[in-house]
Short mmCIF file of C-alpha atoms in Angstrom, two decimals:
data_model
loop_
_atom_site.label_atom_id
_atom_site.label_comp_id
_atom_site.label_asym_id
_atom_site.label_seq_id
_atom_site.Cartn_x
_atom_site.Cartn_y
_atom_site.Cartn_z
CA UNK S 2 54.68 -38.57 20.45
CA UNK S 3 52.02 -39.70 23.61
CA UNK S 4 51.94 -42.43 25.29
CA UNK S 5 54.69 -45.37 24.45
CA UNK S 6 52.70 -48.44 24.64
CA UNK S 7 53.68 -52.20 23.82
CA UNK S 8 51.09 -54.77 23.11
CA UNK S 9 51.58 -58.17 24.09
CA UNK S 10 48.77 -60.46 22.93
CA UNK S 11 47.31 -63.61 21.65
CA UNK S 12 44.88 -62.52 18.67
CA UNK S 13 41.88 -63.43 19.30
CA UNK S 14 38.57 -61.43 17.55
CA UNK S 15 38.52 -58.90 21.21
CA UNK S 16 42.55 -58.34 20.80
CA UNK S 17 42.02 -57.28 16.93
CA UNK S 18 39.85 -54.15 18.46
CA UNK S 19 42.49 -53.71 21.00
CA UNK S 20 45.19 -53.64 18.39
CA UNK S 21 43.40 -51.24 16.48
CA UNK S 22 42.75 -48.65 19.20
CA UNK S 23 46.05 -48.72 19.92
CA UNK S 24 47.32 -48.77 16.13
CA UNK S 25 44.97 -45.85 15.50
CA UNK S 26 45.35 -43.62 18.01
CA UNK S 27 47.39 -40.45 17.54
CA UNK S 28 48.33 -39.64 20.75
CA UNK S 29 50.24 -43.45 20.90
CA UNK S 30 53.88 -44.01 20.39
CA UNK S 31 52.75 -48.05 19.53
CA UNK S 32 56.53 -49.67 19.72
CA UNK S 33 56.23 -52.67 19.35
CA UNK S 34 53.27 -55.83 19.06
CA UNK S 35 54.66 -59.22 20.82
CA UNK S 36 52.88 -62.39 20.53
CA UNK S 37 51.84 -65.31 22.68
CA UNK S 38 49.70 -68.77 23.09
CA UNK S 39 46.40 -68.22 23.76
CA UNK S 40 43.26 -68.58 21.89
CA UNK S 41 45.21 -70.08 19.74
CA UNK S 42 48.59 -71.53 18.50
CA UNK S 43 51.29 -69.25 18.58
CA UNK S 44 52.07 -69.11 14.64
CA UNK S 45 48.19 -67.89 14.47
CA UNK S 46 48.10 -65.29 16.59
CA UNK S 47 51.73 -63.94 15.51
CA UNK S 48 50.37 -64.10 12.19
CA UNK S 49 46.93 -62.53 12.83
CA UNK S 50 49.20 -59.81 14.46
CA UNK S 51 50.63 -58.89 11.19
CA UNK S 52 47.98 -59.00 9.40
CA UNK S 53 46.28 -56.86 11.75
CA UNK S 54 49.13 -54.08 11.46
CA UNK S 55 48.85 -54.74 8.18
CA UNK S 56 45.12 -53.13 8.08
CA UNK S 57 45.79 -50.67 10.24
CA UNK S 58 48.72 -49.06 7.69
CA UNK S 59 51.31 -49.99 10.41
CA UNK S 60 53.53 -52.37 8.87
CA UNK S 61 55.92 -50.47 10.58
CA UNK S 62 55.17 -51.60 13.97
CA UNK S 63 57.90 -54.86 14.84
CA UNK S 64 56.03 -57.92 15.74
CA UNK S 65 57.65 -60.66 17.80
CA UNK S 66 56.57 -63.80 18.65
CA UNK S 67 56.73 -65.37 21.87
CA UNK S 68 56.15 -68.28 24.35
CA UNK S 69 54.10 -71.23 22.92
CA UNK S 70 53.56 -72.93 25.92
CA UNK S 71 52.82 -72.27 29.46
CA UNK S 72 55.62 -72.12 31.79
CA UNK S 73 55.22 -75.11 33.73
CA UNK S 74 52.05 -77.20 32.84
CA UNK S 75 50.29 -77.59 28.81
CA UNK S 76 47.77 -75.21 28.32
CA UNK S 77 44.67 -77.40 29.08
CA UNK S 78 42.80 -75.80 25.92
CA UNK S 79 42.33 -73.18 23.59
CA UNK S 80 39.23 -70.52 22.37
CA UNK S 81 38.91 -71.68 19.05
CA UNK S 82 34.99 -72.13 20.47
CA UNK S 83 34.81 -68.78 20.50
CA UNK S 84 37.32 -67.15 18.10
CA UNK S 85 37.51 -69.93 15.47
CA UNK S 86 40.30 -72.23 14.28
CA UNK S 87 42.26 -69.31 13.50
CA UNK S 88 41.31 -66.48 16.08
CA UNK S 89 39.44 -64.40 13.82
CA UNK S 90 36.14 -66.55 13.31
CA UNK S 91 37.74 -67.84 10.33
CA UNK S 92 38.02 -65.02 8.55
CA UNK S 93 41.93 -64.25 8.90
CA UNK S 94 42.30 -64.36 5.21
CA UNK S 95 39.77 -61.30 4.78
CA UNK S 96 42.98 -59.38 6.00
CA UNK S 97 45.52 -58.08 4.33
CA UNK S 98 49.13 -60.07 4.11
CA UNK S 99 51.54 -59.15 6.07
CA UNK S 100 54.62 -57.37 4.65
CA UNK S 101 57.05 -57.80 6.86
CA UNK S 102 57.81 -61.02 8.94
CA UNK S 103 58.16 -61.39 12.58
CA UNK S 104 61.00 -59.45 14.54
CA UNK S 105 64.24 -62.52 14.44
CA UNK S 106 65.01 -62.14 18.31
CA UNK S 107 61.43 -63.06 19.45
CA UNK S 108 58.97 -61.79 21.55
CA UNK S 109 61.09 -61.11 24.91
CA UNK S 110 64.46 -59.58 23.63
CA UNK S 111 62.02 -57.36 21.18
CA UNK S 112 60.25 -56.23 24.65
CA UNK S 113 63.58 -56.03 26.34
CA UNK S 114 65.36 -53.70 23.42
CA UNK S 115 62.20 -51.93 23.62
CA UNK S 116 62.08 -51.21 26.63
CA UNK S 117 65.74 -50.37 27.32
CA UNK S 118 66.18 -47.78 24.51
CA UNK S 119 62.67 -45.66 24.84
CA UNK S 120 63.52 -42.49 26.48
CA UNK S 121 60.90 -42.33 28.70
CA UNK S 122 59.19 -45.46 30.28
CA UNK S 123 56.74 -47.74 28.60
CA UNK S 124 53.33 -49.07 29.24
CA UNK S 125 52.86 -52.03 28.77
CA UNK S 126 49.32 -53.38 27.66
CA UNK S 127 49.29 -57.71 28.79
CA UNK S 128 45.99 -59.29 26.76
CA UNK S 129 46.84 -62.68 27.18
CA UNK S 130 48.57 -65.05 28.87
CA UNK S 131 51.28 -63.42 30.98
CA UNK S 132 53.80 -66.04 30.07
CA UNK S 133 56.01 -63.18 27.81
CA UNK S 134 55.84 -60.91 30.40
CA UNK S 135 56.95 -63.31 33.52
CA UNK S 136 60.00 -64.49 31.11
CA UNK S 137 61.12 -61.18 30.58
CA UNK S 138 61.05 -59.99 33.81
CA UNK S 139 63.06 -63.24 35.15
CA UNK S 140 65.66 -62.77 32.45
CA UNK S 141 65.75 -59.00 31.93
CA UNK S 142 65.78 -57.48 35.49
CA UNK S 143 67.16 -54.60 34.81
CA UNK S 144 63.79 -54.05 32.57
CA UNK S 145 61.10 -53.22 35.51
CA UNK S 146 62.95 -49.78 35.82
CA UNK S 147 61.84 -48.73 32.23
CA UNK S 148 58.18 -49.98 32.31
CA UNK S 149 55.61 -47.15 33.72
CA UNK S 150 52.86 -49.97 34.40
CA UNK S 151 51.27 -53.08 32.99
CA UNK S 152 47.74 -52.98 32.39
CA UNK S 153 46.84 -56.50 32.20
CA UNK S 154 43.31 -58.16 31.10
CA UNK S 155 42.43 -60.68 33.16
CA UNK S 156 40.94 -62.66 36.16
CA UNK S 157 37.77 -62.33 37.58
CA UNK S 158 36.24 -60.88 41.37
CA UNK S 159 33.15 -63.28 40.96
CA UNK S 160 33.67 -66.09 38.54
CA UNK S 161 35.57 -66.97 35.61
CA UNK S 162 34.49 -67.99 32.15
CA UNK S 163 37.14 -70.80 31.26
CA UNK S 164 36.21 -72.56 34.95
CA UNK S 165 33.79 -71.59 37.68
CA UNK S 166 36.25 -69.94 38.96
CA UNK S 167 39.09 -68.69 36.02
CA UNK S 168 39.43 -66.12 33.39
CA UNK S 169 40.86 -67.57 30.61
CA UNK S 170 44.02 -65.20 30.45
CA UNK S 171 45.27 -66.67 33.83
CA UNK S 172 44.07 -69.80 33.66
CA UNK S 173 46.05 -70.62 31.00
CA UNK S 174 49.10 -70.43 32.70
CA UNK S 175 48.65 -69.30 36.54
CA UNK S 176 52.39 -69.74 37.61
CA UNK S 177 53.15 -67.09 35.30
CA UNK S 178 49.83 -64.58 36.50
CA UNK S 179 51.59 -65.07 39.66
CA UNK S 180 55.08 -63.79 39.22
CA UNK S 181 54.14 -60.91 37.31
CA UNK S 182 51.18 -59.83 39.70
CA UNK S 183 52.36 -61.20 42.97
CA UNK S 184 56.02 -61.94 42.98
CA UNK S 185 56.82 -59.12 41.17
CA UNK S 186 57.68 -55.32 42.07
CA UNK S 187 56.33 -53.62 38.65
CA UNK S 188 52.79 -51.36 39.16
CA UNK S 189 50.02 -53.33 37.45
CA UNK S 190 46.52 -52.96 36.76
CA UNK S 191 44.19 -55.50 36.54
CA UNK S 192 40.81 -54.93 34.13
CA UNK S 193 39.11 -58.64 35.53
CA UNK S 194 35.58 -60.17 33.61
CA UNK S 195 33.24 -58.69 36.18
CA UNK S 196 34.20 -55.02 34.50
CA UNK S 197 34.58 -55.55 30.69
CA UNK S 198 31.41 -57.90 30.47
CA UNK S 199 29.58 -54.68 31.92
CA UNK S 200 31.33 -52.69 29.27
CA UNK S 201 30.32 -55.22 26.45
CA UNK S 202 28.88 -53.31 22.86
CA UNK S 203 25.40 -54.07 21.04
CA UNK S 204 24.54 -54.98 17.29
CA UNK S 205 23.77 -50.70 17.12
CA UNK S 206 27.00 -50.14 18.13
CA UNK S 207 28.46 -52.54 15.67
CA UNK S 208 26.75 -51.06 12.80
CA UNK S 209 28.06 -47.75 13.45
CA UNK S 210 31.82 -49.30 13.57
CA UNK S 211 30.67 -50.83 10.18
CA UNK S 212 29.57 -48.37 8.45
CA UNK S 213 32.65 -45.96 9.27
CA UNK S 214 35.34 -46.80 7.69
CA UNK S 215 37.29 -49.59 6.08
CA UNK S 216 39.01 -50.16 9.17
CA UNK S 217 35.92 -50.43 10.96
CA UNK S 218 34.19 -52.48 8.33
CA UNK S 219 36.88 -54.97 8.50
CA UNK S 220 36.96 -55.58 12.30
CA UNK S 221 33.36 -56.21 12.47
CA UNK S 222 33.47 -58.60 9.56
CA UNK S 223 35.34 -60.77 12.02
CA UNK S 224 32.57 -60.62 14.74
CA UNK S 225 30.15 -62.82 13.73
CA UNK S 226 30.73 -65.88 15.31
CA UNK S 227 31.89 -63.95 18.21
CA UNK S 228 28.76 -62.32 18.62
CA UNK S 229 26.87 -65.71 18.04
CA UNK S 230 29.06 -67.02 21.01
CA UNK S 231 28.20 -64.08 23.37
CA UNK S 232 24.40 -63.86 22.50
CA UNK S 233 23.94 -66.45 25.35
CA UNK S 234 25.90 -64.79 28.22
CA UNK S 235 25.19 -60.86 27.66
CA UNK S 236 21.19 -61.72 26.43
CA UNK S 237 21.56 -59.68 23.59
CA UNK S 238 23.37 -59.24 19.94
CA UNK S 239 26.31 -57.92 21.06
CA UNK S 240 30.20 -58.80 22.33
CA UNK S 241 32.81 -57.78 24.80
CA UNK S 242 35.58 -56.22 23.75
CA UNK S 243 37.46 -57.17 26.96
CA UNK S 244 40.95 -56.21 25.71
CA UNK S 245 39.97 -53.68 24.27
CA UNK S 246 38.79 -51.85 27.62
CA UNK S 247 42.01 -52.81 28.71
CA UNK S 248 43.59 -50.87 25.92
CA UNK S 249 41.73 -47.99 26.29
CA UNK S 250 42.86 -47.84 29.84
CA UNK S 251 46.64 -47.93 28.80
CA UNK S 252 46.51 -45.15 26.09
CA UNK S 253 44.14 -43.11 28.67
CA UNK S 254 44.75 -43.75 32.65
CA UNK S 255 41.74 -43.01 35.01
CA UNK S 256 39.85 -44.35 32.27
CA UNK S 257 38.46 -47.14 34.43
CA UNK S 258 38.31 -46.82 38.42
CA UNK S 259 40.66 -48.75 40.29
CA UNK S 260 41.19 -49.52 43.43
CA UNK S 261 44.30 -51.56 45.17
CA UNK S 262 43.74 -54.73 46.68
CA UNK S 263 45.71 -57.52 47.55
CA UNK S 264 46.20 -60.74 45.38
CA UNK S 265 46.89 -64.05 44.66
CA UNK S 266 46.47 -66.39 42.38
CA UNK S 267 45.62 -70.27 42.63
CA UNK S 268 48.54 -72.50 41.02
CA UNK S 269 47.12 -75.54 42.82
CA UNK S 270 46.05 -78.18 40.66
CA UNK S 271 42.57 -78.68 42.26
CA UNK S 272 39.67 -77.05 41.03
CA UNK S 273 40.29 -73.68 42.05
CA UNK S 274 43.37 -73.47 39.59
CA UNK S 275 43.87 -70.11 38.01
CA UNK S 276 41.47 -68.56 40.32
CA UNK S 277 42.49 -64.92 40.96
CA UNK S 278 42.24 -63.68 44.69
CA UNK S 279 41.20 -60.56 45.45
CA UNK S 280 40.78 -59.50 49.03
CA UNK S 281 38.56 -56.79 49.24
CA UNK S 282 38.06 -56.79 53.22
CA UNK S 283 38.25 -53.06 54.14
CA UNK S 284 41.14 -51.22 55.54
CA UNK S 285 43.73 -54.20 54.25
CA UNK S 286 44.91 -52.63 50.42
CA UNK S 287 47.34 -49.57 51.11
CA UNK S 288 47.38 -46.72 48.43
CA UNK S 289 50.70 -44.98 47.14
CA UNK S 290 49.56 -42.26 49.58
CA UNK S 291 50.64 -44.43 52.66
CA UNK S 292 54.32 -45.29 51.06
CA UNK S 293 55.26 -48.18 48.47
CA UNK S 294 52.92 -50.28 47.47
CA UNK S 295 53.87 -54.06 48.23
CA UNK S 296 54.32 -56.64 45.42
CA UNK S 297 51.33 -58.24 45.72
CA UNK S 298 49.13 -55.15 45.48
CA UNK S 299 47.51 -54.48 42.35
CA UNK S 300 44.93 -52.04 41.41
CA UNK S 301 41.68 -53.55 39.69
CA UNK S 302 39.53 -51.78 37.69
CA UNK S 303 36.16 -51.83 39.39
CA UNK S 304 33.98 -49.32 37.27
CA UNK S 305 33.97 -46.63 34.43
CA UNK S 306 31.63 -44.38 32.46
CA UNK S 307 30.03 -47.29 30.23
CA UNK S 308 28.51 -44.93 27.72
CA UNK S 309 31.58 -42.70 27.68
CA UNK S 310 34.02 -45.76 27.37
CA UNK S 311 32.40 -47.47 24.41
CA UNK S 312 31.78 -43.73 22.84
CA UNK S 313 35.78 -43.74 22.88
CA UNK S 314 36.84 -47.30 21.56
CA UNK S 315 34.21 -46.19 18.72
CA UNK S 316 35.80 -42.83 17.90
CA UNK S 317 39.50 -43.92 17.77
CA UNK S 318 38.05 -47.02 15.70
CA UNK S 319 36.14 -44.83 12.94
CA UNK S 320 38.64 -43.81 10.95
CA UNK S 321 37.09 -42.95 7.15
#
C-alpha cells in the first residue's frame, strides 16, 4: 500500500496543501488525520480536517481531535492574521461537509490504536504544535517502537516568525517541542522556516494548481488572504507551503537534505521562549554511522531541489 503515514495538524491554509498531498498520493497508506490547537481553536481545525477529507474523496480517513491547550502555559495567540477566523481565510464553508464526525476516543488513543495495529511502522507527519505527539508518547510508551520517524515542521536556524526568535509551531507550546525532540528517543526530522520559506510557490505556480483540477481549484480558492499576508515577507505574489514541504518529505525521504545536529529548545519565559537550538559547530552531531543517535539529535532539513520539490507538491496536487 506505500508509505503508512499519520497526519497530525492544526488546519491552517499551508496544512490544507499538506493534507492533500498526502490524501492524494497513491503510493500513501494515509491512516489516520489527528487534530490540534494551533492557528486556531481546536473545534476549527478538527472541523476544517473533515472537510478537507471530505474534498479529497477520503471520508474514509478517521479524524481525531486532540489537545486544546498547551501543556503547561495558554497559548499566547493564534494565526487567525494570517489564516483567518477560521483557518482557511474564511472560506471553510467553500468546502464540502463533512460526513462523518470525529473519531470518539480522540486524537491520542486514535494515534495510539494506530500505531499499535499497522503491520509495519508508521510515519508520522507533526504540522503543528507537538502537544498530541508529547501526550502520546508520555502515556503510550510502548508506542515509539511502532513509529518509523516523525517529520515535524517547525523551528527556525536564524529567526522565527511568531518572535524574533520562534516558529510558531514551537512557540506555541515549547515544553512539549522539547520532550518530543529532546527528551525523547523516537528519530525525528525537523523541516525549520529558514528551508520552506526558500521553497515558497509564486502566483504562476498557483494558476497552474488552479486550473487543474477541482481539487486544485479548491485549495487555491483558500489562498488569497494567505498570499496577501506573505506578499510582504517573500517580495512577491506567492506563499509557503511550509507543511506541505514537510509532507512531501514524509511520503518521499531524501526529499530534503538533512543533516543531524544537536538541539534544544528554550522553555524559559524570557524572550528567547520557544527558540529552537541548533548547534551546528562542526564535528559535535554524530550520524547513525558512528552508533545510536542520542535523544537530543535530530536531523534538520537544510536544502532540496527547489524546482524539483514544488514540481512534485504540484503533480500529486493536479488531480483532473
Amino acid at each position: 500500500m506505500g508509505q503508512k503515514l499519520i497526519i497530525d495538524t492544526d488546519p491552517g491554509v499551508d496544512d490544507a496543501f499538506a493534507i492533500a498531498l498526502a490524501a492524494l498520493s497513491e503510493d500513501v497508506e494515509l491512516l489516520g488525520v489527528t487534530t490540534v490547537f494551533g492557528n486556531v481553536s481546536l473545534p476549527d481545525t478538527t472541523r476544517n480536517a473533515l472537510r478537507l477529507l471530505a474534498l479529497c474523496g477520503r471520508s474514509d480517513v478517521p479524524v481525531g481531535a486532540g489537545a486544546d491547550r498547551p501543556l503547561v502555559h495558554p497559548q499566547r495567540s493564534r494565526a487567525t492574521r494570517i489564516h483567518g477566523a477560521d483557518g482557511l481565510s474564511g472560506r471553510s464553508s467553500m468546502l464540502p461537509e463533512p460526513t462523518r464526525e470525529a473519531h470518539r476516543s480522540g486524537a491520542v488513543n486514535l494515534l495510539a490504536e494506530l500505531l499499535e495495529t499497522a503491520d509495519e511502522p508508521v510515519t508520522i507527519a507533526a504540522i503543528g504544535p507537538l502537544t498530541n505527539i508529547a501526550l502520546l508518547l508520555a502515556t503510550h510508551p510502548g508506542a515509539r517502537e511502532h513509529i518509523d520517524r516523525i517529520v515535524i515542521m517547525g523551528g527556525g536556524l536564524n529567526g522565527g516568525n511568531s518572535t524574533p526568535v520562534a516558529e510558531f509551531n514551537i512557540w506555541s507550546d515549547p515544553e512539549a517541542a522539547r520532550r518530543v525532540l529532546v527528551e525523547e528517543d523516537v528519530p525525528c526530522v525537523l523541516v525549520p522556516l529558514d528551508l520552506t520559506l526558500r521553497c515558497a510557490v509564486d502566483s504562476a505556480w498557483l494558476a497552474k494548481l488552479a486550473a487543474a483540477g477541482a481539487v486544485g481549484s479548491a485549495l487555491t480558492a483558500l489562498t488569497p488572504d494567505y498570499v496577501a499576508s506573505y506578499r510582504k515577507v517573500l517580495g512577491f505574489d506567492g506563499m509557503a507551503m511550509h507543511d506541505a514541504v514537510a509532507v512531501a518529505e514524509a511520503i518521499r525521504p531524501g526529499i530534503l537534505r538533512t543533516e543531524p545536529f544537536p538541539i534544544e529548545i528554550d522553555c524559559t519565559s524570557g524572550p528567547g521562549r520557544g527558540a529552537t537550538l541548533v548547534d551546528r559547530r562542526p564535528g559535535l552531531a554524530r550520524d547513525e554511522a558512528e552508533g545510536p543517535v542520542p535523544a537530543g539529535t535530530v536531523h534538520v532539513a537544510v536544502d532540496t531541489d527547489l524546482d524539483g520539490l514544488r514540481a512534485f507538491v504540484l503533480d500529486r496536487l493536479s488531480l483532473p
